[in-house]
Amino acid sequence: AQSVSQHNHHVILSEAASLELGCNYSYGGTVNLFWYVQYPGQHLQLLLKYFSGDPLVKGIKGFEAEFIKSKFSFNLRKPSVQWSDTAEYFCAVNAGGNTGKLIFGQGTTLQVKP
Amino acid sequence: GAVVSQHPSRVICKSGTSVKIECRSLDFQATTMFWYRQFPKKSLMLMATSNEGSKATYEQGVEKDKFLINHASLTLSTLTVTSAHPEDSSFYICSARTGVVHTIYFGEGSWLTVV
């Protein structure tokens, strides 16, 4: 069965620190990969997505992610975090075609201290 | 841009009663919608795939007789929690797939509390 694993459950950083959140998936075929963010009290918002082409994907708010097929990974990065980045981050996979059915990782809580 | 709206955003119901949550795509037609459940501090768990004009497809372990899904039109899917119990209390989120490849929008979610 397809699964998504996020290694970091709770990350605490100071403002201006660099961020990298790990995401690994298990599926041998073609995948579409997503990172979503959920700010406190708000709904899920798409940060970025990958489905083909350049494995380095740039998203909103300065986030980027790199798809490394050989490692089954799609790590999220940001060079310099801000207090406003405090949120829950979810990696998700849509495996096997354009079904729209997403399998989510466990989520990572990011807390940025001012 | 495309918007998916859920209603109600919060609902409290008594044990044993049923409650309906609506998911609407406001400016696009969604042949397929998805219902997720999110426990506090936990990830989203896909419950079912809702297909317009046909029966929903439920994920393993989800009781289809308890969580009734109806996709009556291209812009509306409903989730009815029947004979609700306190353990059904959760955050329910829907998403809708547009005709554009890989484009999925999420609703704001609905908090259900069963007392």
PDB file of C-alpha atoms in Angstrom:
ATOM      1  CA  ALA A   1       0.000   0.000   0.000  1.00  0.00           C
ATOM      2  CA  GLN A   2       1.080   3.547  -0.613  1.00  0.00           C
ATOM      3  CA  SER A   3       2.318   5.463   2.377  1.00  0.00           C
ATOM      4  CA  VAL A   4       3.932   8.773   3.201  1.00  0.00           C
ATOM      5  CA  SER A   5       6.325   9.333   6.050  1.00  0.00           C
ATOM      6  CA  GLN A   6       7.368  12.654   7.514  1.00  0.00           C
ATOM      7  CA  HIS A   7      10.362  12.266   9.760  1.00  0.00           C
ATOM      8  CA  ASN A   8      10.066  15.424  11.808  1.00  0.00           C
ATOM      9  CA  HIS A   9       6.984  15.637  13.979  1.00  0.00           C
ATOM     10  CA  HIS A  10       7.777  18.882  15.754  1.00  0.00           C
ATOM     11  CA  VAL A  11      10.379  21.393  14.672  1.00  0.00           C
ATOM     12  CA  ILE A  12      11.292  24.537  16.571  1.00  0.00           C
ATOM     13  CA  LEU A  13      13.382  27.180  14.852  1.00  0.00           C
ATOM     14  CA  SER A  14      14.368  30.760  15.408  1.00  0.00           C
ATOM     15  CA  GLU A  15      13.520  33.355  12.794  1.00  0.00           C
ATOM     16  CA  ALA A  16      15.972  33.463   9.873  1.00  0.00           C
ATOM     17  CA  ALA A  17      17.011  29.863  10.403  1.00  0.00           C
ATOM     18  CA  SER A  18      16.902  27.500   7.446  1.00  0.00           C
ATOM     19  CA  LEU A  19      14.252  24.825   7.250  1.00  0.00           C
ATOM     20  CA  GLU A  20      14.191  21.370   5.788  1.00  0.00           C
ATOM     21  CA  LEU A  21      11.309  18.988   6.387  1.00  0.00           C
ATOM     22  CA  GLY A  22      11.698  15.405   5.293  1.00  0.00           C
ATOM     23  CA  CYS A  23       9.125  13.442   3.316  1.00  0.00           C
ATOM     24  CA  ASN A  24       9.462   9.933   1.965  1.00  0.00           C
ATOM     25  CA  TYR A  25       6.878   7.904   0.147  1.00  0.00           C
ATOM     26  CA  SER A  26       6.475   4.305  -0.807  1.00  0.00           C
ATOM     27  CA  TYR A  27       5.213   3.668  -4.307  1.00  0.00           C
ATOM     28  CA  GLY A  28       7.140   2.325  -7.243  1.00  0.00           C
ATOM     29  CA  GLY A  29       5.257   3.962 -10.059  1.00  0.00           C
ATOM     30  CA  THR A  30       4.510   7.471 -11.197  1.00  0.00           C
ATOM     31  CA  VAL A  31       3.624   9.846  -8.389  1.00  0.00           C
ATOM     32  CA  ASN A  32       2.443  13.387  -7.985  1.00  0.00           C
ATOM     33  CA  LEU A  33       3.736  15.044  -4.852  1.00  0.00           C
ATOM     34  CA  PHE A  34       2.369  17.881  -2.784  1.00  0.00           C
ATOM     35  CA  TRP A  35       3.168  19.964   0.243  1.00  0.00           C
ATOM     36  CA  TYR A  36       0.277  21.581   2.071  1.00  0.00           C
ATOM     37  CA  VAL A  37       0.325  24.041   4.940  1.00  0.00           C
ATOM     38  CA  GLN A  38      -2.339  24.499   7.598  1.00  0.00           C
ATOM     39  CA  TYR A  39      -2.066  27.695   9.597  1.00  0.00           C
ATOM     40  CA  PRO A  40      -3.746  27.723  13.008  1.00  0.00           C
ATOM     41  CA  GLY A  41      -7.501  27.853  12.550  1.00  0.00           C
ATOM     42  CA  GLN A  42      -7.314  27.837   8.772  1.00  0.00           C
ATOM     43  CA  HIS A  43      -7.866  25.307   6.037  1.00  0.00           C
ATOM     44  CA  LEU A  44      -5.255  23.470   4.047  1.00  0.00           C
ATOM     45  CA  GLN A  45      -3.410  25.500   1.466  1.00  0.00           C
ATOM     46  CA  LEU A  46      -1.204  24.225  -1.309  1.00  0.00           C
ATOM     47  CA  LEU A  47       2.431  25.275  -0.983  1.00  0.00           C
ATOM     48  CA  LEU A  48       3.766  23.506  -4.039  1.00  0.00           C
ATOM     49  CA  LYS A  49       3.371  20.417  -6.157  1.00  0.00           C
ATOM     50  CA  TYR A  50       5.404  18.237  -8.445  1.00  0.00           C
ATOM     51  CA  PHE A  51       4.131  16.061 -11.239  1.00  0.00           C
ATOM     52  CA  SER A  52       6.806  16.185 -13.925  1.00  0.00           C
ATOM     53  CA  GLY A  53       9.751  18.160 -15.243  1.00  0.00           C
ATOM     54  CA  ASP A  54      12.306  19.941 -13.126  1.00  0.00           C
ATOM     55  CA  PRO A  55      12.609  18.039  -9.842  1.00  0.00           C
ATOM     56  CA  LEU A  56      13.289  21.277  -7.987  1.00  0.00           C
ATOM     57  CA  VAL A  57       9.933  22.902  -7.455  1.00  0.00           C
ATOM     58  CA  LYS A  58       9.379  26.410  -6.220  1.00  0.00           C
ATOM     59  CA  GLY A  59       6.226  27.268  -4.358  1.00  0.00           C
ATOM     60  CA  ILE A  60       4.621  30.172  -2.603  1.00  0.00           C
ATOM     61  CA  LYS A  61       6.123  32.144   0.273  1.00  0.00           C
ATOM     62  CA  GLY A  62       9.702  31.206  -0.571  1.00  0.00           C
ATOM     63  CA  PHE A  63       9.281  27.472  -0.149  1.00  0.00           C
ATOM     64  CA  GLU A  64      10.817  24.923  -2.465  1.00  0.00           C
ATOM     65  CA  ALA A  65      11.007  21.154  -2.605  1.00  0.00           C
ATOM     66  CA  GLU A  66      13.212  18.685  -4.393  1.00  0.00           C
ATOM     67  CA  PHE A  67      11.986  15.406  -5.803  1.00  0.00           C
ATOM     68  CA  ILE A  68      14.684  12.738  -5.636  1.00  0.00           C
ATOM     69  CA  LYS A  69      13.263   9.695  -7.328  1.00  0.00           C
ATOM     70  CA  SER A  70      16.047   7.342  -6.275  1.00  0.00           C
ATOM     71  CA  LYS A  71      15.426   8.201  -2.634  1.00  0.00           C
ATOM     72  CA  PHE A  72      11.625   8.336  -2.887  1.00  0.00           C
ATOM     73  CA  SER A  73      11.876  11.710  -1.226  1.00  0.00           C
ATOM     74  CA  PHE A  74      10.297  15.137  -1.587  1.00  0.00           C
ATOM     75  CA  ASN A  75      11.819  17.340   1.101  1.00  0.00           C
ATOM     76  CA  LEU A  76      10.554  20.833   1.745  1.00  0.00           C
ATOM     77  CA  ARG A  77      13.004  23.675   2.239  1.00  0.00           C
ATOM     78  CA  LYS A  78      13.067  27.355   3.015  1.00  0.00           C
ATOM     79  CA  PRO A  79      16.310  29.313   3.402  1.00  0.00           C
ATOM     80  CA  SER A  80      15.062  31.703   6.071  1.00  0.00           C
ATOM     81  CA  VAL A  81      11.898  31.120   8.068  1.00  0.00           C
ATOM     82  CA  GLN A  82       9.660  33.776   9.556  1.00  0.00           C
ATOM     83  CA  TRP A  83       7.432  33.743  12.604  1.00  0.00           C
ATOM     84  CA  SER A  84       4.449  33.673  10.237  1.00  0.00           C
ATOM     85  CA  ASP A  85       5.583  30.270   8.944  1.00  0.00           C
ATOM     86  CA  THR A  86       4.443  28.705  12.200  1.00  0.00           C
ATOM     87  CA  ALA A  87       1.975  26.071  11.036  1.00  0.00           C
ATOM     88  CA  GLU A  88       1.367  22.400  10.360  1.00  0.00           C
ATOM     89  CA  TYR A  89       2.959  21.051   7.191  1.00  0.00           C
ATOM     90  CA  PHE A  90       1.719  18.004   5.340  1.00  0.00           C
ATOM     91  CA  CYS A  91       3.364  16.059   2.577  1.00  0.00           C
ATOM     92  CA  ALA A  92       0.974  14.168   0.300  1.00  0.00           C
ATOM     93  CA  VAL A  93       1.177  11.760  -2.575  1.00  0.00           C
ATOM     94  CA  ASN A  94      -1.220  11.061  -5.386  1.00  0.00           C
ATOM     95  CA  ALA A  95      -0.129   7.755  -6.787  1.00  0.00           C
ATOM     96  CA  GLY A  96      -1.092   6.047  -9.981  1.00  0.00           C
ATOM     97  CA  GLY A  97      -2.738   8.724 -12.033  1.00  0.00           C
ATOM     98  CA  ASN A  98      -4.898  11.791 -11.849  1.00  0.00           C
ATOM     99  CA  THR A  99      -7.420  10.515  -9.352  1.00  0.00           C
ATOM    100  CA  GLY A 100      -7.137  13.395  -6.914  1.00  0.00           C
ATOM    101  CA  LYS A 101      -6.962  10.906  -4.063  1.00  0.00           C
ATOM    102  CA  LEU A 102      -4.212  12.015  -1.715  1.00  0.00           C
ATOM    103  CA  ILE A 103      -2.353  10.033   0.882  1.00  0.00           C
ATOM    104  CA  PHE A 104      -1.030  12.323   3.592  1.00  0.00           C
ATOM    105  CA  GLY A 105       1.958  12.083   5.852  1.00  0.00           C
ATOM    106  CA  GLN A 106       1.586  12.492   9.582  1.00  0.00           C
ATOM    107  CA  GLY A 107       2.321  16.171   9.461  1.00  0.00           C
ATOM    108  CA  THR A 108       5.090  18.304  10.952  1.00  0.00           C
ATOM    109  CA  THR A 109       4.405  21.067  13.399  1.00  0.00           C
ATOM    110  CA  LEU A 110       6.731  23.988  12.770  1.00  0.00           C
ATOM    111  CA  GLN A 111       7.130  26.546  15.495  1.00  0.00           C
ATOM    112  CA  VAL A 112       9.164  29.616  14.671  1.00  0.00           C
ATOM    113  CA  LYS A 113      10.299  31.711  17.585  1.00  0.00           C
ATOM    114  CA  PRO A 114      10.578  35.458  17.006  1.00  0.00           C
TER     115      PRO A 114
ATOM    116  CA  GLY B   1      -9.791  31.279  -8.039  1.00  0.00           C
ATOM    117  CA  ALA B   2     -11.597  28.039  -7.402  1.00  0.00           C
ATOM    118  CA  VAL B   3     -13.218  27.751  -4.000  1.00  0.00           C
ATOM    119  CA  VAL B   4     -14.617  24.852  -2.082  1.00  0.00           C
ATOM    120  CA  SER B   5     -16.988  25.667   0.727  1.00  0.00           C
ATOM    121  CA  GLN B   6     -18.146  23.499   3.595  1.00  0.00           C
ATOM    122  CA  HIS B   7     -21.168  24.006   5.784  1.00  0.00           C
ATOM    123  CA  PRO B   8     -21.561  24.057   8.687  1.00  0.00           C
ATOM    124  CA  SER B   9     -18.120  25.012   9.911  1.00  0.00           C
ATOM    125  CA  ARG B  10     -19.000  23.870  13.421  1.00  0.00           C
ATOM    126  CA  VAL B  11     -21.802  21.646  14.627  1.00  0.00           C
ATOM    127  CA  ILE B  12     -22.691  20.087  17.937  1.00  0.00           C
ATOM    128  CA  CYS B  13     -25.133  17.217  18.021  1.00  0.00           C
ATOM    129  CA  LYS B  14     -26.441  14.746  20.551  1.00  0.00           C
ATOM    130  CA  SER B  15     -25.454  11.106  20.565  1.00  0.00           C
ATOM    131  CA  GLY B  16     -27.730   9.019  18.411  1.00  0.00           C
ATOM    132  CA  THR B  17     -28.717  11.795  16.055  1.00  0.00           C
ATOM    133  CA  SER B  18     -27.563  12.332  12.489  1.00  0.00           C
ATOM    134  CA  VAL B  19     -25.756  15.322  11.123  1.00  0.00           C
ATOM    135  CA  LYS B  20     -25.156  16.417   7.548  1.00  0.00           C
ATOM    136  CA  ILE B  21     -22.117  18.291   6.255  1.00  0.00           C
ATOM    137  CA  GLU B  22     -22.172  19.895   2.835  1.00  0.00           C
ATOM    138  CA  CYS B  23     -19.290  20.428   0.466  1.00  0.00           C
ATOM    139  CA  ARG B  24     -19.785  22.762  -2.466  1.00  0.00           C
ATOM    140  CA  SER B  25     -17.543  23.737  -5.328  1.00  0.00           C
ATOM    141  CA  LEU B  26     -18.447  27.368  -5.872  1.00  0.00           C
ATOM    142  CA  ASP B  27     -17.087  28.186  -9.284  1.00  0.00           C
ATOM    143  CA  PHE B  28     -16.274  24.923 -10.965  1.00  0.00           C
ATOM    144  CA  GLN B  29     -17.857  21.549 -11.552  1.00  0.00           C
ATOM    145  CA  ALA B  30     -16.384  18.724  -9.549  1.00  0.00           C
ATOM    146  CA  THR B  31     -17.147  15.250 -10.775  1.00  0.00           C
ATOM    147  CA  THR B  32     -15.096  13.879  -7.938  1.00  0.00           C
ATOM    148  CA  MET B  33     -14.914  15.021  -4.339  1.00  0.00           C
ATOM    149  CA  PHE B  34     -13.083  13.502  -1.420  1.00  0.00           C
ATOM    150  CA  TRP B  35     -13.880  13.351   2.258  1.00  0.00           C
ATOM    151  CA  TYR B  36     -11.142  13.303   4.867  1.00  0.00           C
ATOM    152  CA  ARG B  37     -11.153  13.099   8.610  1.00  0.00           C
ATOM    153  CA  GLN B  38      -8.543  14.799  10.759  1.00  0.00           C
ATOM    154  CA  PHE B  39      -8.049  14.001  14.413  1.00  0.00           C
ATOM    155  CA  PRO B  40      -6.431  16.622  16.653  1.00  0.00           C
ATOM    156  CA  LYS B  41      -2.687  16.821  16.060  1.00  0.00           C
ATOM    157  CA  LYS B  42      -3.010  14.085  13.469  1.00  0.00           C
ATOM    158  CA  SER B  43      -2.868  13.779   9.734  1.00  0.00           C
ATOM    159  CA  LEU B  44      -5.750  13.636   7.322  1.00  0.00           C
ATOM    160  CA  MET B  45      -7.266  10.258   6.717  1.00  0.00           C
ATOM    161  CA  LEU B  46      -9.090   9.693   3.467  1.00  0.00           C
ATOM    162  CA  MET B  47     -12.556   8.338   4.174  1.00  0.00           C
ATOM    163  CA  ALA B  48     -14.141   8.075   0.758  1.00  0.00           C
ATOM    164  CA  THR B  49     -14.227   9.244  -2.808  1.00  0.00           C
ATOM    165  CA  SER B  50     -17.491  10.796  -3.873  1.00  0.00           C
ATOM    166  CA  ASN B  51     -18.449  10.466  -7.517  1.00  0.00           C
ATOM    167  CA  GLU B  52     -21.279  12.477  -9.035  1.00  0.00           C
ATOM    168  CA  GLY B  53     -24.177  10.266  -9.953  1.00  0.00           C
ATOM    169  CA  SER B  54     -22.769   7.070  -8.505  1.00  0.00           C
ATOM    170  CA  LYS B  55     -22.018   5.402  -5.202  1.00  0.00           C
ATOM    171  CA  ALA B  56     -19.116   6.600  -3.153  1.00  0.00           C
ATOM    172  CA  THR B  57     -15.995   4.507  -2.840  1.00  0.00           C
ATOM    173  CA  TYR B  58     -15.009   3.999   0.782  1.00  0.00           C
ATOM    174  CA  GLU B  59     -11.552   3.367   2.149  1.00  0.00           C
ATOM    175  CA  GLN B  60     -10.878   0.248   4.116  1.00  0.00           C
ATOM    176  CA  GLY B  61     -12.169   0.452   7.646  1.00  0.00           C
ATOM    177  CA  VAL B  62     -14.673   3.242   6.998  1.00  0.00           C
ATOM    178  CA  GLU B  63     -18.275   2.243   7.703  1.00  0.00           C
ATOM    179  CA  LYS B  64     -20.330   3.190   4.677  1.00  0.00           C
ATOM    180  CA  ASP B  65     -23.608   2.810   6.559  1.00  0.00           C
ATOM    181  CA  LYS B  66     -22.426   5.232   9.194  1.00  0.00           C
ATOM    182  CA  PHE B  67     -20.870   7.807   6.926  1.00  0.00           C
ATOM    183  CA  LEU B  68     -23.351   8.294   4.121  1.00  0.00           C
ATOM    184  CA  ILE B  69     -22.067  10.192   1.134  1.00  0.00           C
ATOM    185  CA  ASN B  70     -24.237  11.619  -1.580  1.00  0.00           C
ATOM    186  CA  HIS B  71     -22.946  13.458  -4.637  1.00  0.00           C
ATOM    187  CA  ALA B  72     -26.191  14.718  -6.073  1.00  0.00           C
ATOM    188  CA  SER B  73     -24.816  17.306  -8.454  1.00  0.00           C
ATOM    189  CA  LEU B  74     -21.569  18.459  -9.991  1.00  0.00           C
ATOM    190  CA  THR B  75     -21.177  21.092  -7.291  1.00  0.00           C
ATOM    191  CA  LEU B  76     -22.438  19.400  -4.145  1.00  0.00           C
ATOM    192  CA  SER B  77     -21.430  16.422  -2.066  1.00  0.00           C
ATOM    193  CA  THR B  78     -22.839  15.693   1.368  1.00  0.00           C
ATOM    194  CA  LEU B  79     -21.530  13.614   4.236  1.00  0.00           C
ATOM    195  CA  THR B  80     -24.100  12.418   6.749  1.00  0.00           C
ATOM    196  CA  VAL B  81     -22.870  10.972  10.012  1.00  0.00           C
ATOM    197  CA  THR B  82     -25.648   8.684  11.168  1.00  0.00           C
ATOM    198  CA  SER B  83     -26.338   7.694  14.750  1.00  0.00           C
ATOM    199  CA  ALA B  84     -23.456   9.830  15.873  1.00  0.00           C
ATOM    200  CA  HIS B  85     -21.312   8.832  18.837  1.00  0.00           C
ATOM    201  CA  PRO B  86     -18.789  10.919  20.770  1.00  0.00           C
ATOM    202  CA  GLU B  87     -15.945   9.070  19.017  1.00  0.00           C
ATOM    203  CA  ASP B  88     -17.210  10.514  15.738  1.00  0.00           C
ATOM    204  CA  SER B  89     -16.192  13.940  16.988  1.00  0.00           C
ATOM    205  CA  SER B  90     -13.567  15.161  14.595  1.00  0.00           C
ATOM    206  CA  PHE B  91     -12.630  17.650  11.899  1.00  0.00           C
ATOM    207  CA  TYR B  92     -14.041  16.648   8.532  1.00  0.00           C
ATOM    208  CA  ILE B  93     -12.546  18.090   5.374  1.00  0.00           C
ATOM    209  CA  CYS B  94     -13.641  17.766   1.783  1.00  0.00           C
ATOM    210  CA  SER B  95     -11.681  18.382  -1.371  1.00  0.00           C
ATOM    211  CA  ALA B  96     -12.699  18.666  -4.971  1.00  0.00           C
ATOM    212  CA  ARG B  97     -10.840  17.903  -8.139  1.00  0.00           C
ATOM    213  CA  THR B  98     -11.208  20.261 -11.056  1.00  0.00           C
ATOM    214  CA  GLY B  99     -10.868  19.347 -14.673  1.00  0.00           C
ATOM    215  CA  VAL B 100      -7.344  20.756 -14.691  1.00  0.00           C
ATOM    216  CA  VAL B 101      -4.765  18.070 -14.152  1.00  0.00           C
ATOM    217  CA  HIS B 102      -3.588  17.688 -10.574  1.00  0.00           C
ATOM    218  CA  THR B 103      -5.604  20.620  -9.299  1.00  0.00           C
ATOM    219  CA  ILE B 104      -7.305  19.915  -6.003  1.00  0.00           C
ATOM    220  CA  TYR B 105      -8.960  22.399  -3.676  1.00  0.00           C
ATOM    221  CA  PHE B 106      -9.820  21.856  -0.043  1.00  0.00           C
ATOM    222  CA  GLY B 107     -12.770  23.127   1.903  1.00  0.00           C
ATOM    223  CA  GLU B 108     -12.411  24.971   5.183  1.00  0.00           C
ATOM    224  CA  GLY B 109     -13.376  21.911   7.181  1.00  0.00           C
ATOM    225  CA  SER B 110     -16.205  21.197   9.590  1.00  0.00           C
ATOM    226  CA  TRP B 111     -15.802  20.595  13.293  1.00  0.00           C
ATOM    227  CA  LEU B 112     -18.214  17.980  14.578  1.00  0.00           C
ATOM    228  CA  THR B 113     -18.709  17.544  18.305  1.00  0.00           C
ATOM    229  CA  VAL B 114     -21.006  14.790  19.512  1.00  0.00           C
ATOM    230  CA  VAL B 115     -22.165  15.148  23.103  1.00  0.00           C
TER     231      VAL B 115
END
